[in-house]
XYZ file of C-alpha atoms in Angstrom:
572
model
C 68.088 24.988 77.691
C 71.138 26.721 76.219
C 73.346 23.865 75.001
C 75.826 25.500 72.625
C 78.721 27.243 74.372
C 82.400 26.908 75.211
C 83.061 28.800 78.455
C 79.685 29.865 79.923
C 81.345 32.923 81.467
C 82.290 34.112 77.960
C 78.993 33.314 76.263
C 78.244 36.945 75.455
C 81.722 37.743 74.140
C 81.835 34.607 71.992
C 78.329 35.198 70.650
C 79.113 38.805 69.777
C 82.260 37.822 67.900
C 80.271 35.459 65.687
C 77.512 38.021 65.192
C 79.940 40.739 64.095
C 81.683 38.389 61.688
C 78.408 37.285 60.135
C 76.947 40.799 59.827
C 80.072 42.838 59.102
C 78.118 44.681 56.394
C 75.933 46.160 59.132
C 78.024 46.398 62.288
C 81.525 46.798 63.557
C 82.562 45.801 67.081
C 83.728 48.278 69.697
C 84.538 47.591 73.356
C 81.154 47.074 75.022
C 79.037 46.431 71.941
C 78.603 47.312 68.276
C 77.992 50.362 66.073
C 76.902 50.777 62.472
C 79.607 49.837 60.020
C 78.991 52.990 57.967
C 79.161 56.597 59.043
C 75.852 58.328 59.690
C 74.903 61.658 58.178
C 76.881 64.540 59.659
C 74.983 66.012 62.599
C 72.503 63.139 62.833
C 71.466 62.160 66.361
C 72.782 58.706 67.285
C 70.273 56.409 68.980
C 72.162 53.834 71.031
C 70.115 51.004 72.518
C 71.282 48.490 75.058
C 70.988 46.158 77.994
C 71.980 42.653 78.938
C 72.316 40.015 76.246
C 70.005 37.021 75.946
C 67.249 39.018 74.210
C 68.198 38.702 70.532
C 67.317 40.367 68.218
C 67.314 43.022 70.902
C 69.659 44.742 71.091
C 72.518 44.251 68.634
C 70.216 42.788 65.982
C 68.517 46.139 65.294
C 71.647 48.154 64.532
C 71.555 49.414 60.979
C 70.062 52.030 58.624
C 66.665 53.222 59.812
C 67.145 51.829 63.296
C 69.803 51.974 66.015
C 73.228 53.539 65.518
C 74.765 51.277 68.129
C 74.008 48.706 70.792
C 75.596 48.360 74.223
C 75.765 44.664 75.039
C 76.034 43.434 78.619
C 76.496 39.961 80.029
C 73.471 37.647 79.981
C 70.593 39.525 81.635
C 73.081 41.999 83.170
C 73.212 45.703 82.474
C 76.336 46.850 80.632
C 78.828 48.999 82.525
C 79.060 52.762 82.246
C 82.381 52.329 80.444
C 80.702 50.077 77.879
C 78.038 52.730 77.298
C 80.679 55.452 76.981
C 82.631 53.415 74.438
C 79.623 52.654 72.238
C 78.110 56.121 72.599
C 81.334 57.820 71.543
C 81.830 55.467 68.606
C 78.253 55.938 67.369
C 78.244 59.751 67.581
C 77.662 61.545 64.291
C 78.087 65.035 65.705
C 74.438 65.518 66.667
C 74.552 64.039 70.160
C 73.607 60.637 71.525
C 70.490 59.089 73.038
C 71.236 56.175 75.386
C 68.124 54.072 75.892
C 67.171 50.836 77.647
C 64.430 49.212 79.671
C 63.775 50.723 83.081
C 66.083 48.505 85.167
C 68.169 49.816 88.051
C 71.526 48.753 86.632
C 70.847 50.176 83.171
C 69.650 53.472 84.652
C 72.653 53.758 86.943
C 75.243 52.994 84.265
C 73.623 54.827 81.344
C 73.063 57.995 83.388
C 76.729 57.978 84.397
C 77.767 57.407 80.797
C 75.598 60.286 79.559
C 77.179 62.642 82.084
C 80.674 61.564 81.034
C 79.967 61.846 77.308
C 78.471 65.299 77.773
C 81.490 66.421 79.781
C 83.698 65.219 76.911
C 81.875 67.298 74.307
C 79.309 64.733 73.112
C 75.836 65.851 74.257
C 74.026 62.781 75.582
C 70.564 62.096 76.997
C 68.916 59.006 78.479
C 65.407 57.574 78.298
C 64.060 54.342 79.794
C 61.083 52.330 78.561
C 58.241 51.541 81.002
C 55.698 49.560 78.992
C 55.115 46.504 81.236
C 51.634 46.862 82.721
C 52.183 43.976 85.161
C 55.186 45.472 86.939
C 53.429 48.406 88.646
C 49.842 49.700 88.855
C 48.343 52.638 87.012
C 49.587 55.892 88.456
C 53.029 54.391 89.072
C 54.094 54.049 85.456
C 57.583 55.372 86.221
C 58.223 52.236 88.285
C 57.377 49.893 85.430
C 60.043 47.936 83.586
C 60.649 47.851 79.855
C 59.945 44.666 77.922
C 58.882 44.216 74.277
C 57.732 47.845 74.144
C 61.444 48.656 73.994
C 61.226 47.887 70.298
C 58.504 50.488 69.705
C 60.239 53.298 71.550
C 63.655 52.519 70.083
C 62.286 52.450 66.531
C 60.343 55.698 66.948
C 63.420 57.553 68.150
C 65.620 55.993 65.479
C 63.213 57.054 62.729
C 63.015 60.558 64.187
C 66.798 60.755 64.169
C 66.901 59.568 60.543
C 64.394 62.320 59.721
C 66.819 64.945 61.033
C 65.208 65.718 64.377
C 67.377 67.437 66.990
C 68.567 65.696 70.163
C 65.795 67.194 72.282
C 63.181 66.424 69.650
C 64.274 62.779 69.384
C 64.024 62.562 73.158
C 60.519 64.073 73.019
C 59.463 61.463 70.468
C 60.822 58.740 72.734
C 58.807 59.918 75.708
C 55.709 60.282 73.539
C 56.082 56.743 72.208
C 56.722 55.378 75.688
C 53.641 57.101 77.094
C 51.500 55.439 74.418
C 52.960 51.916 74.532
C 51.796 49.075 76.782
C 52.756 45.384 76.978
C 51.496 42.288 78.770
C 53.290 38.939 78.748
C 52.897 35.336 79.886
C 55.329 32.421 80.251
C 54.804 28.677 80.023
C 58.328 27.674 81.079
C 61.456 29.397 82.345
C 64.767 29.914 80.562
C 68.163 28.425 81.388
C 71.428 30.355 81.599
C 74.393 28.967 79.644
C 76.175 26.356 81.725
C 73.230 25.782 84.042
C 71.228 22.562 84.144
C 68.041 24.011 85.612
C 65.818 26.882 84.467
C 65.684 30.120 86.442
C 62.085 29.347 87.351
C 59.528 26.645 86.672
C 55.830 26.863 85.961
C 53.606 24.095 87.330
C 52.108 21.770 84.742
C 48.940 23.235 83.255
C 49.764 26.725 84.557
C 51.289 29.850 83.034
C 53.164 32.708 84.634
C 51.289 35.959 84.103
C 53.148 39.265 83.878
C 56.665 37.948 83.324
C 59.808 39.976 82.757
C 62.382 39.426 80.023
C 65.349 38.638 82.274
C 64.245 35.220 83.402
C 62.018 36.642 86.131
C 58.886 34.573 86.727
C 55.423 36.045 86.360
C 53.725 38.019 89.105
C 51.037 35.325 89.364
C 50.133 31.892 87.992
C 46.914 30.913 86.237
C 45.688 27.819 84.381
C 46.702 27.764 80.734
C 43.637 28.891 78.769
C 42.646 28.267 75.176
C 44.275 30.453 72.563
C 41.169 32.605 72.284
C 40.943 33.032 76.052
C 44.626 33.932 76.210
C 44.178 36.491 73.452
C 41.252 37.953 75.357
C 43.291 38.343 78.544
C 46.227 39.956 76.773
C 44.075 42.303 74.720
C 41.959 43.426 77.657
C 45.025 44.258 79.760
C 46.700 46.458 77.149
C 43.542 48.046 75.776
C 42.492 49.075 79.272
C 45.782 50.966 79.684
C 45.505 53.319 76.695
C 43.108 56.192 75.862
C 41.648 54.409 72.849
C 38.521 55.427 70.974
C 36.590 53.889 68.136
C 38.782 54.192 65.063
C 42.064 54.606 66.942
C 45.022 53.430 64.904
C 47.424 51.122 66.714
C 50.690 49.393 66.069
C 50.808 45.833 67.431
C 53.562 43.382 68.343
C 52.839 39.759 69.188
C 56.262 38.778 70.465
C 57.701 35.328 71.022
C 60.112 34.971 73.922
C 62.420 32.311 72.506
C 60.791 28.888 72.591
C 57.252 29.610 71.423
C 56.933 28.519 67.808
C 55.911 30.931 65.065
C 53.017 28.616 64.242
C 51.649 29.161 67.747
C 52.012 32.905 67.394
C 50.191 32.847 64.048
C 47.369 30.845 65.619
C 47.102 33.315 68.493
C 47.250 36.296 66.147
C 43.972 35.400 64.445
C 42.229 35.863 67.811
C 44.185 38.991 68.755
C 43.373 40.615 65.421
C 39.687 39.813 65.748
C 39.452 41.128 69.310
C 41.255 44.372 68.502
C 38.986 44.895 65.533
C 35.941 44.298 67.748
C 37.245 47.110 69.966
C 36.982 49.406 66.944
C 40.747 49.664 66.462
C 42.537 49.962 63.123
C 45.674 47.808 63.105
C 48.703 49.303 61.361
C 51.602 47.124 60.158
C 51.443 44.438 62.874
C 54.591 42.532 63.806
C 54.351 38.841 64.782
C 57.566 37.042 65.667
C 60.610 37.232 67.912
C 61.709 40.794 68.578
C 62.628 40.806 72.301
C 63.362 37.320 73.629
C 64.598 35.745 76.860
C 66.994 32.982 75.829
C 64.891 29.819 75.577
C 61.845 30.991 77.528
C 58.535 29.566 76.396
C 56.245 32.564 76.439
C 54.922 35.537 74.548
C 53.762 39.104 74.968
C 51.365 41.536 73.342
C 52.360 45.164 72.790
C 50.061 47.959 71.687
C 51.101 51.477 70.697
C 48.503 54.179 70.134
C 49.504 55.986 66.957
C 49.061 59.594 65.986
C 50.236 60.953 62.636
C 53.821 61.464 63.822
C 54.200 58.119 65.566
C 52.578 56.257 62.699
C 55.140 57.676 60.309
C 57.955 56.447 62.542
C 56.281 53.069 63.148
C 56.024 52.510 59.402
C 59.446 53.934 58.525
C 61.876 51.758 56.589
C 64.743 49.959 58.323
C 67.452 47.527 57.303
C 69.223 45.660 60.099
C 70.522 42.123 60.630
C 67.306 40.994 62.314
C 64.652 43.488 61.221
C 63.852 44.780 57.761
C 60.980 47.020 56.721
C 60.233 49.002 53.591
C 62.815 49.958 50.991
C 66.069 51.754 51.701
C 67.659 50.847 48.378
C 67.724 54.463 47.250
C 69.706 55.628 50.251
C 73.271 56.785 49.554
C 76.058 54.353 50.378
C 77.839 55.294 53.568
C 81.571 55.292 54.098
C 83.256 52.986 56.556
C 82.945 54.319 60.082
C 85.905 55.875 61.815
C 85.666 54.871 65.453
C 85.795 57.798 67.837
C 86.844 57.169 71.416
C 86.578 59.161 74.597
C 89.512 58.794 76.939
C 88.070 58.490 80.442
C 91.005 56.631 81.967
C 92.874 58.134 84.884
C 96.372 58.692 83.505
C 97.725 60.303 86.656
C 101.075 58.973 87.728
C 100.791 56.645 90.704
C 100.780 58.678 93.860
C 103.931 58.518 95.906
C 103.161 55.840 98.455
C 104.839 54.867 101.674
C 106.278 51.429 102.249
C 103.443 50.771 104.690
C 100.862 51.585 102.048
C 102.558 49.254 99.588
C 102.553 46.509 102.209
C 98.823 47.022 102.675
C 98.330 46.920 98.902
C 100.061 43.549 98.714
C 97.882 42.337 101.576
C 94.797 43.610 99.735
C 95.777 41.498 96.741
C 95.790 38.412 98.972
C 92.364 39.394 100.299
C 90.984 39.775 96.800
C 92.301 36.310 95.989
C 90.456 34.852 98.974
C 87.302 36.714 97.941
C 87.579 35.301 94.431
C 87.908 31.754 95.728
C 84.870 32.152 97.995
C 82.695 33.791 95.344
C 83.551 31.208 92.699
C 82.536 28.457 95.130
C 79.274 30.286 95.902
C 78.443 31.319 92.327
C 75.699 28.773 91.705
C 74.060 29.275 95.092
C 74.038 33.061 94.688
C 72.481 32.598 91.264
C 69.757 30.337 92.663
C 68.930 32.873 95.390
C 68.775 35.677 92.839
C 66.557 33.619 90.513
C 63.706 33.348 93.024
C 62.474 36.821 92.121
C 65.183 38.116 89.786
C 67.233 37.038 86.822
C 69.736 34.682 88.462
C 72.847 36.550 87.302
C 74.209 37.746 90.661
C 76.677 34.924 91.194
C 78.155 35.191 87.721
C 78.328 38.978 87.983
C 80.175 38.818 91.304
C 82.668 36.322 89.898
C 83.323 38.508 86.852
C 83.738 41.523 89.097
C 86.138 40.006 91.608
C 88.229 38.418 88.869
C 88.617 41.785 87.119
C 89.357 43.537 90.415
C 92.031 41.040 91.422
C 93.689 41.218 88.016
C 93.771 45.026 88.062
C 95.015 45.084 91.639
C 97.808 42.685 90.745
C 98.938 44.967 87.940
C 98.849 47.975 90.268
C 100.883 46.233 92.958
C 103.434 45.130 90.364
C 103.750 48.766 89.299
C 104.511 49.816 92.875
C 101.100 51.206 93.807
C 100.039 51.883 97.361
C 96.735 50.916 98.910
C 94.731 53.883 97.604
C 95.746 53.421 93.964
C 95.332 49.654 94.180
C 91.793 49.986 95.541
C 90.977 52.545 92.855
C 92.234 50.250 90.104
C 90.340 47.291 91.541
C 87.132 49.293 91.827
C 87.302 50.662 88.308
C 87.902 47.184 86.901
C 85.051 45.665 88.907
C 82.558 48.249 87.681
C 83.763 48.073 84.072
C 83.761 44.286 83.705
C 80.892 43.121 85.910
C 78.195 45.582 84.880
C 74.868 45.365 86.664
C 73.847 47.278 89.750
C 76.110 45.260 92.016
C 79.086 45.897 89.724
C 78.609 49.643 89.926
C 78.129 49.562 93.704
C 81.104 47.318 94.446
C 83.289 49.377 92.142
C 82.263 52.633 93.780
C 82.693 51.133 97.242
C 86.277 50.021 96.614
C 87.192 53.413 95.195
C 85.577 55.133 98.172
C 87.532 53.013 100.655
C 90.767 53.878 98.874
C 90.045 57.601 98.815
C 89.065 57.597 102.477
C 92.191 55.728 103.607
C 94.720 57.621 101.530
C 98.383 56.794 102.138
C 98.625 56.352 105.940
C 102.454 56.230 106.101
C 102.433 55.285 109.791
C 100.146 52.336 109.253
C 96.408 51.796 108.981
C 94.580 52.272 112.263
C 91.458 50.336 113.152
C 89.354 53.479 113.321
C 90.581 54.732 109.921
C 89.543 51.395 108.420
C 86.120 51.606 110.073
C 85.668 55.159 108.819
C 86.600 54.093 105.294
C 84.025 51.293 105.242
C 81.408 53.673 106.640
C 82.265 56.085 103.818
C 81.795 53.279 101.294
C 78.381 52.574 102.799
C 77.370 56.195 102.255
C 78.589 55.969 98.668
C 76.529 52.840 98.056
C 73.446 54.388 99.615
C 73.761 57.555 97.545
C 74.478 55.766 94.277
C 71.958 52.955 94.691
C 69.275 55.157 96.295
C 68.417 52.355 98.733
C 67.276 52.614 102.328
C 67.465 50.115 105.152
C 64.690 47.590 104.749
C 64.586 47.792 100.933
C 66.129 44.295 100.767
C 69.510 45.136 99.281
C 73.174 44.702 100.217
C 72.740 47.762 102.442
C 70.751 45.623 104.879
C 73.907 43.602 105.589
C 76.400 46.452 105.249
C 74.844 48.799 107.796
C 74.793 46.170 110.601
C 78.431 45.343 109.796
C 79.529 48.980 110.024
C 77.531 49.538 113.190
C 78.783 46.368 114.908
C 82.404 47.045 113.905
C 82.256 50.558 115.327
C 80.641 49.429 118.567
C 83.161 46.648 119.073
C 86.110 48.955 118.475
C 84.649 51.564 120.834
C 84.316 48.830 123.468
C 88.061 48.228 123.258
C 88.054 45.015 121.237
C 90.939 44.356 118.872
C 90.335 44.580 115.154
C 90.311 40.807 114.686
C 87.627 40.213 117.312
C 85.680 43.289 116.208
C 85.736 42.222 112.565
C 84.590 38.705 113.423
C 81.725 40.117 115.480
C 80.735 42.486 112.672
C 80.916 39.733 110.051
C 78.576 37.657 112.185
C 76.181 40.605 112.431
C 76.261 40.997 108.638
C 75.586 37.287 108.139
C 72.632 37.364 110.539
C 71.281 40.486 108.862
C 71.645 38.958 105.410
C 69.643 35.921 106.506
C 67.040 38.213 108.043
C 66.420 39.841 104.661
C 64.422 36.704 103.875
C 61.616 38.301 105.884
C 61.631 41.430 103.728
C 59.895 42.262 100.469
C 62.086 44.179 97.986
C 61.121 47.794 97.433
C 63.545 48.634 94.633
C 65.415 46.782 91.901
C 64.488 44.018 89.498
C 62.852 41.850 92.183
C 60.344 44.544 93.231
C 57.520 43.432 90.888
C 57.786 39.951 92.457
C 58.018 41.205 96.020
C 55.810 38.556 97.617
C 57.604 35.724 95.836
C 60.880 37.047 97.269
C 59.686 36.750 100.868
C 61.278 33.666 102.407
C 64.521 33.984 100.448
C 67.429 36.222 101.514
C 68.699 38.972 99.246
C 71.523 37.791 96.990
C 73.487 41.042 97.296
C 73.322 41.017 101.087
C 74.295 37.337 101.108
C 77.374 37.838 98.927
C 78.453 40.859 100.982
C 78.230 38.893 104.226
C 80.174 36.067 102.598
C 82.954 38.492 101.679
C 83.156 39.887 105.217
C 83.319 36.381 106.647
C 85.973 35.350 104.141
C 88.145 38.316 105.114
C 87.948 37.679 108.859
C 91.270 35.727 109.088
C 93.129 38.672 107.551
C 92.303 40.896 110.532
C 93.119 38.515 113.362
């Protein structure tokens, strides 16, 4: 388990501070992550990698000459926010545009796509690409649904080397897609990992069994099998990745045998002798194999095998030199010394003067601040339980993410109220802070929802009517559905939100007062959240473990229903 920490909620921030101090020759910190300490060549494409922390040396450990220009670092197993990605992308830009890249996880895709749009609008051309190497997470023919695991390293390095070679933004992106199309990974776990501050692992593996097809965010495997001998394990891993690529006799391949955090190097070396023999028996020529920890999962006991089919171009990038805190290859000693980086920023903040608000709107803003305080108290109390629910088929970070989000929202709302803001501006400030500080899919959705409610309500100088409030929440639901691309029955927060909106509207139409209508709707949301236990997730991180999820309610729907219930006394 993770034993060394001060405040578990600040594990990532504290870790990153130590990392930047230790490796100041390589990296300099910026809000949301790190960038190279030295300027890149003028016009060079910047390759910015990222995702949740807990995977060292991915992602900050590979920032340096020959590899990444920057790394966006989220909370443990949680996608960074769009603002984090904007900050790092702008700071890493060398004038040639930016590639933002991560594993194919919903939160990363949502935030990085938004960041790329913002950077481009601010004069920094930006593109995104997401790695899909995990053969266990979706069948052949559905590669776009697969998640990125240790194959991240291959795709990131190929693009970084292409950028170092002077390729254009579109050409670096092409190389990334080419590398991704030719990279496959299969992993197994012998024991789960433990989040900082927690006493139990996110999942357990029965004695004598191993989880097959695990993720790198603490998700368990898609199935369990008896632990085989090393040779048998090598055979299973090799057969799964070899079967996925168009290999022929004499094909040249790059190989990674990756430890996930608690599997000793000696074990990996032992396994490698079998992997090497089996690949050779398949008629494959192994090029510069990597055996060690490249993409980990805190203290997970497990490993993965990655294979990349090389052509002349990819082989050159696979073998290219690099010098980073955690990964060194070849010789870059002849490279010119860079100058200290000047950090460029993109100002995306809304500097508009607070809108002129009525006294009624300011009263509602003050009331909102009280509501956010009640939400914070409830979510803090439920943090561990929400994490346990999320860990059944996900990464167990939902509770901590919600607590980070509500704390940031309440703080921002308090500052807005103190400045004389009305309800609309206070909701906007709260939403922006939630999305920026929480990260993850839920952070983006909650942030967008609060902003949508504020925009829909406006000032309302004569007071906030029940039907205006209902319309605003319905508008937020549409925003969430559009942004998250979820449908009813996908096992998401939408499965609790839609019943709430429907029940609230029906109760108000029937002539019930807002207090009674809200209580009825909160009950409907709670029932609907519990009913998600019968569903299998169709999107998101839990999708590859859909069957395992059946029997447990969705964490996002559960937290949403909790919030509605917590707010009921405010509407009586």
